[in-house]
Coordinates of C-alpha atoms in Angstrom, one line a residue:
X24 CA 83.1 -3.5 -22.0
X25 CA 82.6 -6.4 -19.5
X26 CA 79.2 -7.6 -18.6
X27 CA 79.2 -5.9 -15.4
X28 CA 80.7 -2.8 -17.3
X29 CA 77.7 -2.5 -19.5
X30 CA 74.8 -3.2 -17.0
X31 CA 76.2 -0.9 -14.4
X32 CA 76.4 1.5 -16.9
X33 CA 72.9 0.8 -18.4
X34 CA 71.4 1.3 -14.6
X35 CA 73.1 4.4 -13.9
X36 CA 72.3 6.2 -17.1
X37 CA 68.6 4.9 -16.1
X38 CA 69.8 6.7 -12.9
X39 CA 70.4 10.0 -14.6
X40 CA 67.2 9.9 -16.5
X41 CA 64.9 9.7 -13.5
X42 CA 66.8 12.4 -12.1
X43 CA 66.4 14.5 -15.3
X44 CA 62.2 13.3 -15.0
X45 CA 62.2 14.7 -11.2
X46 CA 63.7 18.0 -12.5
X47 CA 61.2 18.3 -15.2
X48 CA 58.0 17.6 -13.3
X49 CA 59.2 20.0 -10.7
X50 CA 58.9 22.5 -13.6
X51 CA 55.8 21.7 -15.4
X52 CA 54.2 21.3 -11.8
X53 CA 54.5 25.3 -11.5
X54 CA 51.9 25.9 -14.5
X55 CA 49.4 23.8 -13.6
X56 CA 46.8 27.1 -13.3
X57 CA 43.3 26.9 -13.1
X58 CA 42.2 28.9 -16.2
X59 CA 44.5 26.3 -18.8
X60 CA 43.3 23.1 -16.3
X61 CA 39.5 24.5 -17.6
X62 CA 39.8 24.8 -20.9
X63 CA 42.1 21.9 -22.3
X64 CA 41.0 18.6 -22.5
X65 CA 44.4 17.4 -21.7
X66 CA 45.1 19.3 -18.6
X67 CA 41.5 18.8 -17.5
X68 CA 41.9 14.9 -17.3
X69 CA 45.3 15.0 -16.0
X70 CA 43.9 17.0 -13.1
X71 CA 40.9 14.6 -12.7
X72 CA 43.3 11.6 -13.0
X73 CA 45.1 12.9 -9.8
X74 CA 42.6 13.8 -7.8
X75 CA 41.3 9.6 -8.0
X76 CA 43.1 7.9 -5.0
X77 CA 45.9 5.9 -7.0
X78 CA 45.7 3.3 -9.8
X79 CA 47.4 0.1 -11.3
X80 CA 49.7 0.7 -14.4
X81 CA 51.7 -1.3 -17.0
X82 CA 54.0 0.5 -19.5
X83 CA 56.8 -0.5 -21.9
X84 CA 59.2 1.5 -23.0
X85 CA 62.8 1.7 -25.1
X86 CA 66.6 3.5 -24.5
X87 CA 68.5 4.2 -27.3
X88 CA 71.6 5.8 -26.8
X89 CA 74.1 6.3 -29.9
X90 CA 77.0 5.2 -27.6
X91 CA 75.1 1.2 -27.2
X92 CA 75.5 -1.0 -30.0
X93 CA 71.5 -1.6 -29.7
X94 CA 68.6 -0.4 -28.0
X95 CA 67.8 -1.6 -24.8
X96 CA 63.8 -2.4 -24.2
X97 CA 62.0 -2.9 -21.0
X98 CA 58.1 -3.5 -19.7
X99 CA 56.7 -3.8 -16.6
X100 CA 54.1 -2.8 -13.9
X101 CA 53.4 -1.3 -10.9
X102 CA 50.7 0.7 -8.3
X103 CA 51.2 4.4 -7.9
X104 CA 49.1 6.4 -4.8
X105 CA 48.5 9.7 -5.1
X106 CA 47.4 10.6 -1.5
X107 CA 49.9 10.5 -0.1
X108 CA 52.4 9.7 -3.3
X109 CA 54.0 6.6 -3.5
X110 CA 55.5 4.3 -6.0
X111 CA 56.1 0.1 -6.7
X112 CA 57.2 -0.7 -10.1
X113 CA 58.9 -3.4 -10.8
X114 CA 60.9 -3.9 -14.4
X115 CA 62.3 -6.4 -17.1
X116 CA 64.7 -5.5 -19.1
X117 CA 64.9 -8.1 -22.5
X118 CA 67.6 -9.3 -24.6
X119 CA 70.5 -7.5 -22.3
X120 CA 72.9 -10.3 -23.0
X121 CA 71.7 -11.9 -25.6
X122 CA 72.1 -15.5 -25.9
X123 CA 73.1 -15.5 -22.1
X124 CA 71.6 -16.7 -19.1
X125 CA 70.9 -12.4 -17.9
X126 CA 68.9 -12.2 -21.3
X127 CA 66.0 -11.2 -19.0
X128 CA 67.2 -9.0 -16.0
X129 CA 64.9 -8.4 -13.4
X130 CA 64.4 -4.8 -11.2
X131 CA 62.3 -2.8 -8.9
X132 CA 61.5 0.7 -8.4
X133 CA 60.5 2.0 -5.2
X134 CA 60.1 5.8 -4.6
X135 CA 59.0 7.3 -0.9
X136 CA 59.4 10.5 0.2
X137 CA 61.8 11.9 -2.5
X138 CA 64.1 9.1 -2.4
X139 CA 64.4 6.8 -5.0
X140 CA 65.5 3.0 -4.2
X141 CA 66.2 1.1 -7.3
X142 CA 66.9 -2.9 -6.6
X143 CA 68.8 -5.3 -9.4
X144 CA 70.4 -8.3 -8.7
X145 CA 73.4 -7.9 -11.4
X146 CA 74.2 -4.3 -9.2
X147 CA 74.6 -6.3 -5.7
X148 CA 78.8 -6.8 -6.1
X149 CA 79.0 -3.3 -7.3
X150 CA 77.2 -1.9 -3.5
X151 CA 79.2 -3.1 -1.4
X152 CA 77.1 -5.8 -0.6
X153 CA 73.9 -4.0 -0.2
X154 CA 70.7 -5.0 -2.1
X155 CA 69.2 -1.0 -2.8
X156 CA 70.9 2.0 -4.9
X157 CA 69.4 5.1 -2.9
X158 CA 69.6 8.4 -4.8
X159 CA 67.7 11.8 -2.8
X160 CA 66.3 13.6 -5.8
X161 CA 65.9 17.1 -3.3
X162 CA 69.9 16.3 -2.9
X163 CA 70.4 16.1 -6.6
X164 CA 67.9 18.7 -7.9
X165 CA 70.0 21.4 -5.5
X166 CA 73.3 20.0 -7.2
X167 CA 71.8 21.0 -10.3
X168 CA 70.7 24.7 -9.1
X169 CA 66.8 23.7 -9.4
X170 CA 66.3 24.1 -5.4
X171 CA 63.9 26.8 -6.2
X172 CA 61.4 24.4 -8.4
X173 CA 58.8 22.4 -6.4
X174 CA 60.6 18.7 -5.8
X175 CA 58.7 16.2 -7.4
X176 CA 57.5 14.1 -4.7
X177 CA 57.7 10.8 -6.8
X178 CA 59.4 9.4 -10.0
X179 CA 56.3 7.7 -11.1
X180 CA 53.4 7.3 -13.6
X181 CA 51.8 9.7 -11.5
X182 CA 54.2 12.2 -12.1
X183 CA 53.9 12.0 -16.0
X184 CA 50.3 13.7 -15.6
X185 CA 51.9 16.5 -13.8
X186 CA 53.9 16.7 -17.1
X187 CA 50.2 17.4 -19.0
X188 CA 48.8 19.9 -16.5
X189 CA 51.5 22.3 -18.0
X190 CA 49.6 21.8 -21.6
X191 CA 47.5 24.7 -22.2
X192 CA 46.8 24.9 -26.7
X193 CA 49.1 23.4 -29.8
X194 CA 47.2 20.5 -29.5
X195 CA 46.3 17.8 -32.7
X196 CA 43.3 15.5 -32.0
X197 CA 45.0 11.7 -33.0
X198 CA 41.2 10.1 -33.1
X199 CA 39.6 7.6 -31.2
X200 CA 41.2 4.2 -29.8
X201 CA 39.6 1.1 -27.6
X202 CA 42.3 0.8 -25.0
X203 CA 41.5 -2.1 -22.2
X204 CA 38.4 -2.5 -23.9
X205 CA 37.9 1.2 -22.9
X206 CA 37.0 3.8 -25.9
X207 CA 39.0 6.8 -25.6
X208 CA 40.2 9.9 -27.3
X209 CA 43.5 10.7 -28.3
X210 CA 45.7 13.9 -28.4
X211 CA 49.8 14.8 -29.6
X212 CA 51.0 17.9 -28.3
X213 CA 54.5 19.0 -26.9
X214 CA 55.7 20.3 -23.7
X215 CA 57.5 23.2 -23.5
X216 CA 60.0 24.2 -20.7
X217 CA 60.3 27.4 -21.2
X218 CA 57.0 28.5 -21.6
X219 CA 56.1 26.5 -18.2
X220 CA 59.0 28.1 -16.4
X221 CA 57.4 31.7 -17.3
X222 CA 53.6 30.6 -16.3
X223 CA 55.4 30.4 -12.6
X224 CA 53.9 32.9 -9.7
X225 CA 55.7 36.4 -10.0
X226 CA 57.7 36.2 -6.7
X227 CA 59.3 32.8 -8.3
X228 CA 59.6 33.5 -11.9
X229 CA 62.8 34.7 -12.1
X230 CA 64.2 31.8 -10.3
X231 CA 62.2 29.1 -11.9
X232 CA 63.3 30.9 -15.7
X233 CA 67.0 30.6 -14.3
X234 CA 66.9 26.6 -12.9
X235 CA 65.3 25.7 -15.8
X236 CA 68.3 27.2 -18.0
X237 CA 70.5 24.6 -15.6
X238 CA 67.8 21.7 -16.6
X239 CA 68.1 22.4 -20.4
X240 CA 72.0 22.7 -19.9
X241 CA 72.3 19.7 -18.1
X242 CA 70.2 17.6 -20.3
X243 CA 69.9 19.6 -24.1
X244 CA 66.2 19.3 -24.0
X245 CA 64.0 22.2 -24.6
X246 CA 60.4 20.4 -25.1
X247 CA 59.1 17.3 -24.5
X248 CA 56.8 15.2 -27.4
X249 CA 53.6 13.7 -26.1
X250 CA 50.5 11.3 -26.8
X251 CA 47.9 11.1 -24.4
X252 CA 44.2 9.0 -24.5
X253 CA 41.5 10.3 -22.4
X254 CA 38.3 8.2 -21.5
X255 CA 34.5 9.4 -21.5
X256 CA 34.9 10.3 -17.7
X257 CA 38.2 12.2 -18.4
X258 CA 40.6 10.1 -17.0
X259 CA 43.8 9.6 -18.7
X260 CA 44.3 5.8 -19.8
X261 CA 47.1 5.9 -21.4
X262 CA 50.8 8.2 -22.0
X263 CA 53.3 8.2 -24.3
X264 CA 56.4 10.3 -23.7
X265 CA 60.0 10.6 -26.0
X266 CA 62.0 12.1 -23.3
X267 CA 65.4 13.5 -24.9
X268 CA 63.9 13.2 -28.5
X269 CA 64.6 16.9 -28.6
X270 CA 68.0 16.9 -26.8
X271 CA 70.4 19.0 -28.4
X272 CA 73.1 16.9 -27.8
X273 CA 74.5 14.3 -30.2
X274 CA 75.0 11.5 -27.6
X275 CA 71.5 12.0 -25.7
X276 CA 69.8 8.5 -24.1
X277 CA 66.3 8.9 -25.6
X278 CA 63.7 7.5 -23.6
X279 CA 60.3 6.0 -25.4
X280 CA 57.6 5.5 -22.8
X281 CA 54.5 4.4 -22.8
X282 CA 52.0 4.0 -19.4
X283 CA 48.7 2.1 -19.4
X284 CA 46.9 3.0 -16.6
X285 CA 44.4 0.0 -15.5
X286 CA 42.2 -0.2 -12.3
X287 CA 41.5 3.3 -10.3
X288 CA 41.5 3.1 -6.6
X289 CA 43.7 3.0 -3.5
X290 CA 46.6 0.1 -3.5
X291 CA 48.8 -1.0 -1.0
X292 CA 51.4 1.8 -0.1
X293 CA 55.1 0.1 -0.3
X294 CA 57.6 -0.2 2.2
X295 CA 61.1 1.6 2.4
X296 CA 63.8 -1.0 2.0
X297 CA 65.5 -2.0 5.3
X298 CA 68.2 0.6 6.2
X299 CA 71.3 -1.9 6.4
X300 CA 70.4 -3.1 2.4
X301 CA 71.0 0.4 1.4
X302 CA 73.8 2.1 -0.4
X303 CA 73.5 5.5 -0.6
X304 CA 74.8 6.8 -3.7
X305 CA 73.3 10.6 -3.7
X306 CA 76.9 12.1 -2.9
X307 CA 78.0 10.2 -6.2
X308 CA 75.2 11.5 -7.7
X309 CA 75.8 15.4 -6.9
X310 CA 78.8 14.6 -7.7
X311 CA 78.4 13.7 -11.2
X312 CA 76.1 16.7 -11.6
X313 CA 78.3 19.4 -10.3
X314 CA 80.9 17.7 -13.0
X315 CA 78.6 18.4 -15.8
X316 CA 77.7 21.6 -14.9
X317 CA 81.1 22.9 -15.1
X318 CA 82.0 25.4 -17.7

């Protein structure tokens, strides 16, 4: 595979993922009742995380995909608002190339309004000229017959505490850890789809138990392993995710994630990338979806 092969390849996968990420906080978003949000620790600071105005975050993560000769890793940071939501993150991917000059590749996350932009220099000759890959995750989420979930608003840190509201019991206390030079507690628990899709309101149950049989077609993952670490005030500091750990699928990109969440408070909202720097690539997307789905 060419250079240009591989990192196109490696940014739409990353594509795919986020999509994936949209669909499943649109599902865990329908369990977040009051009575679970009460009682568990997790949920409880998840709740009280969202309600703050926004925050700063720095996370790291891995992709390993059995089809890659090696694991890809990235870190980064970013500002996430919560009122209304918006996203800036901004990556580096290490050791692409190794031993070349795009060892360290550079990219940017902006997501506004249920459209992601994602920006990488290496990507510009493959759009046409344009600087931004656009995907509409309400586009995409209706491709894969989850119109009746809730759209997740953003792809962000943020959204990964929706993830926890749906946590309600099963959960192992991990002990205590200074994170930031904060002391906080820490929890392991698992996510299940399913059991989310059935805590929906009666007049959308049905629907949401069907969509969610597309989402676990579409992707082979039923649950989702966690590690969260909660402060004194119960705010979550930090979240560790393996998205597609439990994929039944033998070439599944598993995703290792891990968000540090830094300074609480209002940051600067970001701006949606000029119009004529944009390639829209949702119809590629849908696309590429309804391809999957087929029998």
């Amino acid at each position: 595979m060419s250079r240009f092969g591989a990192i196109e390849s490696a940014a739409m996968a990353a594509v795919a993922v986020f999509s994936a990420v949209a669909a499943l906080v649109g599902v865990v978003t329908l369990s977040g009742c009051g009575v679970s949000e009460a009682v568990d620790p997790v949920a409880k600071a998840a709740q009280a995380t969202q309600s703050l105005p926004g925050a700063q975050v720095i996370f790291t993560g891995e992709v390993v995909s059995p089809l890659a000769s090696r694991h890809l890793h990235f870190s980064g940071r970013g500002v996430v608002n919560n009122h209304p939501l918006a996203t800036r993150l901004t990556y580096q991917f290490l050791n692409l190339f190794p031993g070349s000059s795009a060892g360290r590749v550079s990219a940017e996350l902006r997501i506004l309004h249920h459209v992601l932009f994602l920006r990488c220099p290496l990507l510009a000759d493959r759009l046409r000229g344009k600087q931004w890959l656009k995907i509409d995750e309400r586009r995409t989420a209706q491709a894969a017959g989850l119109g009746s979930l809730p759209s997740a608003d953003e792809l962000d840190p943020d959204q990964y505490l929706t993830y926890l509201r749906a946590v309600s019991g099963g959960l192992a206390d991990v002990g205590f850890q200074m994170i930031h030079g904060v002391s906080t507690t820490g929890y392991q628990g698992e996510i299940e789809l399913q059991r989310a899709a059935r805590l929906a309101p009666a007049d959308r149950r049905s629907a949401t138990v069907s969509a969610v049989g597309n989402l676990e077609h579409v992707t082979g993952v039923h649950a989702i392993p966690f590690e969260v670490w909660i402060d004194r005030r119960s705010r979550v500091r930090r979240i560790s995710l393996a998205e597609g750990e439990s994929s039944t699928y033998p070439n599944a990109v598993k995703v290792y994630l891990t968000v540090d969440f830094l300074h609480f408070g209002r940051e600067p909202r970001p701006p949606a990338p000029p119009a004529g720097e944009v390639f829209d690539a949702t119809s590629q997307a849908v696309s590429a979806i309804n391809e999957q789905l087929r029998p």
